Coordinates of C-alpha atoms in Angstrom, one line a residue:
M1 CA 166.4 53.3 191.3
T2 CA 165.4 49.8 190.2
K3 CA 161.8 49.5 189.0
Y4 CA 160.1 46.2 190.0
G5 CA 157.4 45.8 187.4
S6 CA 154.4 47.9 188.3
F7 CA 155.2 47.9 192.0
P8 CA 153.4 49.2 194.0
G9 CA 150.3 48.1 192.1
A10 CA 147.9 49.5 194.8
R11 CA 148.2 53.3 195.0
P12 CA 145.6 54.7 197.3
R13 CA 147.1 58.2 196.7
R14 CA 145.5 58.2 193.2
L15 CA 142.2 59.0 195.0
R16 CA 143.7 61.9 196.9
T17 CA 145.2 63.8 193.9
T18 CA 142.9 66.8 193.7
P19 CA 140.2 68.5 195.8
A20 CA 137.6 67.3 193.2
M21 CA 138.8 63.7 193.5
R22 CA 138.8 63.8 197.3
R23 CA 135.3 65.3 197.3
M24 CA 134.0 62.6 194.9
V25 CA 135.2 59.7 196.9
A26 CA 134.5 61.1 200.4
E27 CA 132.8 58.5 202.6
T28 CA 131.4 60.9 205.1
R29 CA 129.5 64.1 204.3
L30 CA 128.3 66.8 206.6
H31 CA 125.0 68.5 205.6
P32 CA 123.3 71.5 207.2
A33 CA 120.3 69.2 208.0
D34 CA 122.6 67.2 210.3
L35 CA 123.0 70.1 212.7
I36 CA 121.1 71.4 215.7
L37 CA 121.9 74.7 217.4
P38 CA 121.9 74.8 221.3
A39 CA 120.9 78.2 222.4
F40 CA 120.5 79.9 225.8
V41 CA 117.9 82.5 226.7
R42 CA 118.2 84.5 229.9
E43 CA 115.5 86.2 231.9
G44 CA 115.8 89.8 232.9
I45 CA 118.4 91.1 230.4
S46 CA 117.9 93.8 227.7
A47 CA 120.9 92.8 225.6
P48 CA 122.8 89.5 224.9
V49 CA 125.4 88.6 227.5
E50 CA 128.6 87.1 226.2
I51 CA 129.7 83.8 227.8
G52 CA 133.4 84.3 228.7
A53 CA 134.4 80.6 228.4
M54 CA 132.6 80.2 225.0
P55 CA 133.7 83.0 222.7
G56 CA 131.0 83.8 220.2
V57 CA 128.2 82.3 222.2
V58 CA 125.8 84.4 224.2
Q59 CA 122.9 84.3 226.6
H60 CA 120.1 85.6 224.4
T61 CA 117.2 88.0 225.2
R62 CA 113.9 86.7 224.0
D63 CA 114.2 89.0 220.9
T64 CA 117.7 88.0 219.9
L65 CA 116.8 84.3 220.4
K66 CA 114.1 84.7 217.8
K67 CA 116.6 86.3 215.4
A68 CA 119.1 83.4 216.1
A69 CA 116.4 80.9 215.3
V70 CA 115.5 82.5 212.0
E71 CA 119.2 82.7 211.1
A72 CA 119.6 79.0 211.8
L73 CA 116.6 78.2 209.7
E74 CA 117.8 80.2 206.8
A75 CA 121.2 78.5 207.0
G76 CA 119.5 75.1 206.7
V77 CA 120.0 73.9 210.3
S78 CA 117.3 71.3 211.3
G79 CA 116.7 72.2 214.9
I80 CA 117.3 74.5 217.9
M81 CA 117.7 73.1 221.5
L82 CA 116.6 75.7 224.0
F83 CA 118.0 76.2 227.5
G84 CA 116.3 78.7 229.9
V85 CA 118.2 80.7 232.4
P86 CA 115.8 82.2 235.0
E87 CA 116.5 85.1 237.4
E88 CA 118.5 83.9 240.4
S89 CA 115.8 85.0 242.8
K90 CA 113.3 82.7 241.2
K91 CA 115.3 79.5 241.7
D92 CA 114.2 77.2 244.5
A93 CA 114.7 73.7 245.8
V94 CA 112.3 72.1 243.3
G95 CA 113.0 74.2 240.3
T96 CA 109.7 76.0 240.1
P97 CA 110.5 78.0 237.0
G98 CA 110.8 74.8 235.1
T99 CA 107.1 74.1 235.4
D100 CA 105.8 77.6 235.4
P101 CA 103.9 78.2 232.1
D102 CA 105.4 81.7 232.2
G103 CA 108.9 80.5 233.1
I104 CA 111.6 81.8 230.8
L105 CA 112.1 78.5 228.9
Q106 CA 108.4 78.1 228.2
L107 CA 108.1 81.7 227.0
A108 CA 111.1 81.2 224.7
I109 CA 109.5 78.0 223.2
R110 CA 106.4 80.0 222.4
D111 CA 108.5 82.9 221.0
V112 CA 110.5 80.6 218.7
R113 CA 107.5 78.6 217.5
A114 CA 105.7 81.8 216.7
E115 CA 108.7 82.9 214.6
V116 CA 109.5 79.7 212.8
G117 CA 106.4 77.5 213.0
D118 CA 107.1 74.0 212.0
D119 CA 110.0 74.9 209.6
L120 CA 112.6 74.5 212.4
I121 CA 112.4 71.7 215.0
V122 CA 112.1 73.4 218.4
M123 CA 113.6 71.3 221.1
S124 CA 113.6 72.0 224.8
D125 CA 116.0 70.9 227.6
L126 CA 114.0 69.0 230.1
C127 CA 116.0 69.2 233.3
L128 CA 116.0 71.0 236.6
D129 CA 119.6 72.1 236.9
E130 CA 119.1 75.6 235.5
T131 CA 116.1 76.2 237.8
T132 CA 117.2 74.8 241.2
D133 CA 119.0 76.8 243.8
H134 CA 121.3 73.9 244.5
G135 CA 122.1 73.3 240.8
H136 CA 121.3 69.6 240.7
C137 CA 119.2 67.9 238.0
G138 CA 116.6 66.7 240.5
V139 CA 114.9 67.2 243.8
L140 CA 117.0 66.5 246.9
D141 CA 116.0 64.3 249.8
A142 CA 116.6 65.1 253.5
E143 CA 120.2 63.8 253.2
G144 CA 121.0 66.1 250.3
R145 CA 120.9 63.3 247.7
V146 CA 119.1 63.5 244.4
D147 CA 115.7 61.7 244.9
N148 CA 115.2 59.8 241.7
D149 CA 111.4 59.1 241.9
A150 CA 110.5 62.6 243.3
T151 CA 112.4 64.0 240.4
L152 CA 110.5 62.0 237.9
E153 CA 107.3 63.7 239.1
R154 CA 108.8 67.0 238.3
Y155 CA 110.0 65.9 234.9
A156 CA 106.5 64.7 234.0
E157 CA 105.2 68.2 234.8
M158 CA 108.0 69.8 232.9
A159 CA 107.3 67.7 229.8
Q160 CA 103.7 68.7 229.8
V161 CA 104.3 72.5 230.1
Q162 CA 107.0 72.4 227.5
A163 CA 104.8 70.5 225.1
D164 CA 101.9 72.9 225.8
A165 CA 104.3 75.8 225.0
G166 CA 105.0 74.2 221.6
A167 CA 108.1 72.1 221.8
H168 CA 108.3 69.6 219.0
V169 CA 110.9 67.5 220.9
V170 CA 111.8 67.3 224.6
G171 CA 115.3 66.4 225.7
P172 CA 115.4 64.8 229.1
S173 CA 119.0 65.4 230.2
G174 CA 118.9 64.6 233.9
M175 CA 119.9 60.9 233.8
M176 CA 117.2 59.7 236.2
D177 CA 116.3 56.1 236.1
G178 CA 112.9 55.6 234.3
Q179 CA 112.7 59.2 233.0
I180 CA 111.8 58.3 229.4
G181 CA 108.9 56.1 230.4
V182 CA 107.5 58.6 232.8
I183 CA 107.8 61.5 230.4
R184 CA 106.2 59.5 227.5
D185 CA 103.3 58.6 229.7
A186 CA 102.9 62.2 230.9
L187 CA 102.9 63.5 227.4
D188 CA 100.4 61.0 226.1
Q189 CA 98.0 61.7 229.1
V190 CA 97.6 65.3 227.9
G191 CA 97.2 64.6 224.2
H192 CA 100.8 65.3 223.2
E193 CA 101.4 61.9 221.5
D194 CA 103.2 63.7 218.6
V195 CA 105.8 65.3 220.8
S196 CA 109.1 63.3 220.4
I197 CA 111.6 62.4 223.1
L198 CA 115.3 62.8 222.4
A199 CA 116.8 60.7 225.2
Y200 CA 120.0 61.7 226.7
T201 CA 120.8 58.0 226.8
V202 CA 124.6 58.3 227.3
K203 CA 125.7 61.3 229.4
Y204 CA 129.0 61.1 231.1
S205 CA 130.1 63.0 234.2
S206 CA 132.6 65.0 232.2
A207 CA 135.1 67.8 232.9
F208 CA 134.2 69.2 229.4
F209 CA 130.9 70.5 230.8
G210 CA 132.7 73.3 232.6
P211 CA 131.9 76.3 230.3
F212 CA 128.2 75.2 230.2
R213 CA 127.9 75.9 233.9
E214 CA 128.6 79.6 233.1
A215 CA 126.2 79.6 230.2
V216 CA 123.3 78.5 232.3
G217 CA 124.3 80.4 235.5
S218 CA 124.6 77.1 237.4
S219 CA 124.2 77.1 241.2
L220 CA 125.7 73.6 241.4
K221 CA 127.1 72.6 244.8
G222 CA 129.1 69.3 244.6
D223 CA 129.0 67.1 241.5
R224 CA 126.7 64.9 239.5
K225 CA 128.6 61.6 239.7
T226 CA 125.7 59.7 241.3
Y227 CA 123.5 60.1 238.2
Q228 CA 125.7 60.9 235.3
Q229 CA 127.9 58.0 234.0
D230 CA 131.4 57.1 234.9
P231 CA 133.8 57.9 232.0
A232 CA 135.6 54.6 232.6
N233 CA 132.5 52.6 231.7
A234 CA 131.2 51.4 228.3
R235 CA 128.9 48.5 229.0
E236 CA 126.5 50.5 231.1
S237 CA 125.9 52.8 228.2
M238 CA 124.4 49.9 226.3
R239 CA 122.2 49.0 229.2
E240 CA 121.0 52.6 229.4
L241 CA 120.3 52.4 225.7
A242 CA 118.2 49.3 226.0
L243 CA 116.2 50.8 228.8
D244 CA 115.5 54.1 227.0
L245 CA 114.4 52.3 223.9
E246 CA 112.1 50.0 225.9
E247 CA 110.6 53.0 227.6
G248 CA 109.8 54.7 224.3
A249 CA 112.7 57.0 223.2
D250 CA 112.2 58.2 219.7
M251 CA 115.9 59.3 219.3
V252 CA 118.9 58.7 221.5
M253 CA 122.0 60.9 222.2
V254 CA 125.6 60.5 223.3
K255 CA 127.1 63.4 225.3
P256 CA 129.8 64.5 225.2
A257 CA 130.7 63.6 221.6
G258 CA 134.4 64.0 220.9
P259 CA 135.8 62.1 223.9
Y260 CA 133.3 59.3 223.5
L261 CA 133.4 58.5 219.8
D262 CA 133.8 54.8 220.6
I263 CA 130.5 54.8 222.6
L264 CA 128.8 56.7 219.8
A265 CA 129.9 54.1 217.3
K266 CA 128.6 51.3 219.5
V267 CA 125.3 53.0 220.0
A268 CA 124.9 53.8 216.3
D269 CA 125.6 50.2 215.4
A270 CA 123.1 48.8 217.8
V271 CA 119.9 50.8 217.1
D272 CA 117.4 51.5 214.3
V273 CA 116.4 55.0 215.7
P274 CA 118.1 58.3 214.9
V275 CA 121.3 58.9 216.9
A276 CA 122.4 62.4 218.1
A277 CA 125.7 63.5 219.5
Y278 CA 126.3 66.7 221.5
Q279 CA 129.6 68.5 220.9
I280 CA 129.6 70.2 224.2
S281 CA 130.9 73.5 225.6
G282 CA 134.3 72.2 226.6
E283 CA 134.9 70.8 223.1
Y284 CA 133.9 74.1 221.6
A285 CA 136.0 76.1 224.1
M286 CA 139.2 74.1 223.4
I287 CA 139.1 74.7 219.7
E288 CA 138.3 78.4 220.1
A289 CA 141.0 78.9 222.7
A290 CA 143.7 77.1 220.7
A291 CA 142.7 78.9 217.5
E292 CA 142.8 82.2 219.3
R293 CA 146.4 81.5 220.2
G294 CA 147.2 80.6 216.6
W295 CA 148.0 77.0 217.6
I296 CA 145.5 75.4 215.2
D297 CA 143.5 76.3 212.1
R298 CA 140.1 77.1 213.5
D299 CA 137.9 76.4 210.5
Q300 CA 139.7 73.1 209.6
A301 CA 139.6 72.0 213.3
I302 CA 135.8 72.7 213.5
M303 CA 135.1 70.7 210.3
E304 CA 137.4 67.9 211.3
S305 CA 135.8 67.5 214.7
L306 CA 132.3 67.5 213.2
T307 CA 133.3 65.1 210.5
G308 CA 134.7 62.7 213.1
I309 CA 131.4 62.8 215.0
K310 CA 129.4 62.1 211.8
R311 CA 131.8 59.3 210.8
A312 CA 131.4 57.6 214.1
G313 CA 127.6 57.3 213.4
A314 CA 125.8 60.4 214.5
N315 CA 122.7 61.3 212.3
M316 CA 122.4 64.6 214.1
I317 CA 125.0 66.8 215.8
L318 CA 124.3 69.5 218.4
T319 CA 127.0 72.1 218.1
Y320 CA 127.4 75.7 218.9
W321 CA 128.8 76.2 215.4
A322 CA 125.7 74.9 213.8
T323 CA 124.6 78.1 211.9
E324 CA 128.2 79.0 211.0
V325 CA 129.0 75.6 209.6
A326 CA 125.7 75.3 207.8
R327 CA 126.4 78.5 206.0
R328 CA 129.8 77.2 205.0
L329 CA 128.4 74.0 203.8

C-alpha cells in the first residue's frame, strides 16, 4: 500500500484506544447526584406488589418505601419522587384523597421525611389522576371535559397539604394552564415560600406512559390529549416553558425523555434554571423486555439511554433505575 506522507493526519481514534483514554476525554458524565427515583406507595397492602409491565419496580407499602428511600440516599441519589395509590373505594370525582392530610401520599411524604430528613430531596407528584374515579388529571365539567380553572383550585389545596406533610418539592404534572402561578401563590399564602416547584413544563400525550397506568392503578376513561401536548409539536413546548418561568417555576421538566431529546436540548439551551427529564415507564419497560429476551445488553443499554438524556441537556434525570445506576457509578 502506498503511503501518502502522514495521511491521515487527523486520527480521532487515538482518543478511543483504551478505557482509560475514553474515560479521560468523555464529554458527558453521569453522577449519582443527577438521579431522582420515582416510587409508588399503595394504600391497604401488607407487602410490595410487583408491577407486571415494569419488572423490578413495585408498589411499596409505607414501610418498604422508607427502606427504598434510605437505599437511594445511601447510593448517592439526590431525590425521590413519590406517587400515592389510594384504595379504589376512596377515589371520587374530585380526587379527595389528594387533599386529605391522611391520604396515602401525604402519609408517605411524612414517613420518608421522618426517615431521611433533609438528606434526600422529597418530591411529590401534584396531580389528581391517581385519586379520581375517572382517572383524569382534573375535575370534569357537566360535559365530561376537564375543567381547567376548577382543577387549579384543587391543585392549590394539594400543594398546601403536600407542603404541610413535608415535601421539599412539588411536581405539578397535570398540564393545566396557569398551574404554576396558582400553586406558587397557594404555597406562599401558607408560609411555604421555601418549597420548590418542579414544573412538568413539557409533557407529551405519549404511548410510552402505558405501564405507568398499571403502576398507579389508573381508572382512566378516554385519553388526555386535550391537556397533554401533541407529539407532533415543538414550538408550543417553548411557549409552555416561557409561561412556567413567568409564573415562578424553580425547575422545569421534559417528559418523556428518550423520544423527545430534541425538545430537551431546546429547553436546556433556552433557560438558566435546572432542567429535569423523566425516563418514563415505557422507556424502562422496552429495555427490560428486550434484555429479558437477550436482544440487547441490559446494563449497557441503561447507561447509554441515561447518557443520551444527560448529553441532551438534563441536569437531573428521573429514572426507575436510579438506585441501581447510582451504585454502579
